[in-house]
mmCIF file of C-alpha atoms in Angstrom:
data_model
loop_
_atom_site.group_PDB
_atom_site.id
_atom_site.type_symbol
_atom_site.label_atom_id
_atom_site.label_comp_id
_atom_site.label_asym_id
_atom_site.label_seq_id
_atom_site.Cartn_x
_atom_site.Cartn_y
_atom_site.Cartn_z
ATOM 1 C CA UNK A 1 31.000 -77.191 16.137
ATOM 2 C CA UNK A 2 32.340 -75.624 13.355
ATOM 3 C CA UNK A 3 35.352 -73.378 12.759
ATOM 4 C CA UNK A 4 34.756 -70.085 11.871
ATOM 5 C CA UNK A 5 36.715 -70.708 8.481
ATOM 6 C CA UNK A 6 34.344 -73.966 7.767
ATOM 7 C CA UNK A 7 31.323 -72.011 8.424
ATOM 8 C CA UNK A 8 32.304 -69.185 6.278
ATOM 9 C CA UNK A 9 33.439 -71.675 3.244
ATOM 10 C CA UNK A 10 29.635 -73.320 3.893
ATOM 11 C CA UNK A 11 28.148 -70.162 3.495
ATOM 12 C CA UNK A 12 29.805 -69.400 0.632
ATOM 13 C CA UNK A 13 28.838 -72.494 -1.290
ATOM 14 C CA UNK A 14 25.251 -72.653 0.161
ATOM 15 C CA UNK A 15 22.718 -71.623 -2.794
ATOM 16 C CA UNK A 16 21.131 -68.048 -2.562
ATOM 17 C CA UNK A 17 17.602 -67.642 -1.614
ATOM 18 C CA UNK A 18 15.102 -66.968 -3.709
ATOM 19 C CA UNK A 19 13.153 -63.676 -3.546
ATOM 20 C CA UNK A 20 9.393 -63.472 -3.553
ATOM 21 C CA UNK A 21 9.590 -61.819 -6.929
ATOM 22 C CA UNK A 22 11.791 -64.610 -8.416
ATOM 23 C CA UNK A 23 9.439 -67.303 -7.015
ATOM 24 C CA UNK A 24 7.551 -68.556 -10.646
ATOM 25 C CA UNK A 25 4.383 -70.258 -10.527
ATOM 26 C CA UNK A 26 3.311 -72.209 -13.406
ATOM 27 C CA UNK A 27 1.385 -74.916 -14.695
ATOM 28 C CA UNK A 28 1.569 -77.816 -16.886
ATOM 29 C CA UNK A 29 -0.857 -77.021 -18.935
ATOM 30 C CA UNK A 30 0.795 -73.822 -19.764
ATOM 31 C CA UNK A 31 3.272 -76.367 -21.574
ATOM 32 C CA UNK A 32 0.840 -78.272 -23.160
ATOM 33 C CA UNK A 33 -0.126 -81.430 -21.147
ATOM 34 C CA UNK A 34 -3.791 -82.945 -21.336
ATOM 35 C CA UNK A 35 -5.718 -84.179 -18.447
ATOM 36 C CA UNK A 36 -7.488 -86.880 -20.456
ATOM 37 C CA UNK A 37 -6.119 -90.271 -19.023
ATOM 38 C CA UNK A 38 -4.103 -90.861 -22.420
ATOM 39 C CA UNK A 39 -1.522 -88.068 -22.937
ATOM 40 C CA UNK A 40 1.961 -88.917 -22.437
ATOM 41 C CA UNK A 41 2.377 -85.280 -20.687
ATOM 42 C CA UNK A 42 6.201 -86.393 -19.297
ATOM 43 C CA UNK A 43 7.363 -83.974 -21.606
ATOM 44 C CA UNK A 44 4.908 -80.810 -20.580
ATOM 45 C CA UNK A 45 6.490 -81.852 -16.812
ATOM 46 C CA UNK A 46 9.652 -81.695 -17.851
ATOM 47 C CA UNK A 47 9.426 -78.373 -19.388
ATOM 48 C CA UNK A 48 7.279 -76.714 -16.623
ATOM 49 C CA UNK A 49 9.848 -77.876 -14.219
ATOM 50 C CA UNK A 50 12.664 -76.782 -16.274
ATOM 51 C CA UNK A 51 10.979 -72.773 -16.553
ATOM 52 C CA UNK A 52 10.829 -73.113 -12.571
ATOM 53 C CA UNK A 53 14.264 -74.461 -11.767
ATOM 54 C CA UNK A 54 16.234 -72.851 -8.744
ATOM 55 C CA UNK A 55 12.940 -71.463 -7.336
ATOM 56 C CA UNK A 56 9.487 -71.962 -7.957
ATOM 57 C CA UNK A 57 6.025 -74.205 -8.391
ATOM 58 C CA UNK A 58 4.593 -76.666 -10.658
ATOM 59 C CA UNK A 59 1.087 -76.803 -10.590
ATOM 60 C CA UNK A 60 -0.510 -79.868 -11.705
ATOM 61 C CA UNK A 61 -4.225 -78.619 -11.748
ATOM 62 C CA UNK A 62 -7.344 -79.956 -10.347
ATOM 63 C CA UNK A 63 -9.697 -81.380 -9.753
ATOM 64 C CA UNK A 64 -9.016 -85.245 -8.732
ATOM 65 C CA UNK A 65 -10.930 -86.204 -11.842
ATOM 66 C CA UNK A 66 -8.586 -84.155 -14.106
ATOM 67 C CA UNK A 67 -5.588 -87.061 -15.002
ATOM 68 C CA UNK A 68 -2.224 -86.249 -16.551
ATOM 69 C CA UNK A 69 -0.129 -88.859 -17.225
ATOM 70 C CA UNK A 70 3.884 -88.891 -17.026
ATOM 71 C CA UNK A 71 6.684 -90.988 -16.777
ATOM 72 C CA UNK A 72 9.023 -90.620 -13.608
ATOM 73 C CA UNK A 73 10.015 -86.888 -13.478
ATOM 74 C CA UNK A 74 12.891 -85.524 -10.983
ATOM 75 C CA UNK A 75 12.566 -82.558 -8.852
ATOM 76 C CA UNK A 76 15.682 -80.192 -7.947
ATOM 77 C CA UNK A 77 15.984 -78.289 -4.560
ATOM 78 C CA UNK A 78 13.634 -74.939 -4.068
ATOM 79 C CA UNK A 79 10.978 -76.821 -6.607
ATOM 80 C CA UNK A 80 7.107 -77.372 -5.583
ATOM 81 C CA UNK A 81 4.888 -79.666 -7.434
ATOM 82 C CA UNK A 82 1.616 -78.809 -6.414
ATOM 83 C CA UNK A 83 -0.889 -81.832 -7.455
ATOM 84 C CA UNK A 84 -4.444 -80.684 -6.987
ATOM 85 C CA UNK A 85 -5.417 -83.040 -10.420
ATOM 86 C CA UNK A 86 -3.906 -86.595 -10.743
ATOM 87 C CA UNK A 87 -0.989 -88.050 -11.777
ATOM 88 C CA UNK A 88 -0.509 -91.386 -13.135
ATOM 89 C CA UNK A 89 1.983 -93.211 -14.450
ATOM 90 C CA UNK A 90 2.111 -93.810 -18.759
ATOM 91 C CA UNK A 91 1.665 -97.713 -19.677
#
């Protein structure tokens, strides 16, 4: 069990919550990635998951048909990525 003292510094260096009305919701497309199987789109990811960072979703649009490809891609804490489309990896 913790100390008072411990818990309070753990609290204190816990991240905020994010409000409903800081929550963003965006997709990749909005920064310019192409679901046509060819596209390197790693750089539309990055970007859309940059805008989002401390709090929010990615949306990777659908259907299953629609493909975006990427290289890897990292996500932070308090980051969705929604994948209703496909993602595959760039050869």
């Amino acid at each position: 069990m913790l100390s008072a003292a411990a818990l309070a510094c753990v609290l204190i260096a816990a991240p905020a919550a994010v409000t409903a009305a800081e929550w963003r919701v965006v997709s990749i497309e909005d920064y310019g990635a192409k679901a046509d199987n060819k596209t390197d789109n790693t750089a539309a990811f990055r970007s859309a998951l940059k805008a989002v960072e401390g709090g929010g979703e990615v949306l990777v649009p659908g259907p299953a048909s629609r493909i975006f490809q990427t290289a890897p891609i990292n996500l932070t804490s308090n980051v969705v990525l929604r994948v209703e489309g496909t993602m595959r990896a760039v050869c």
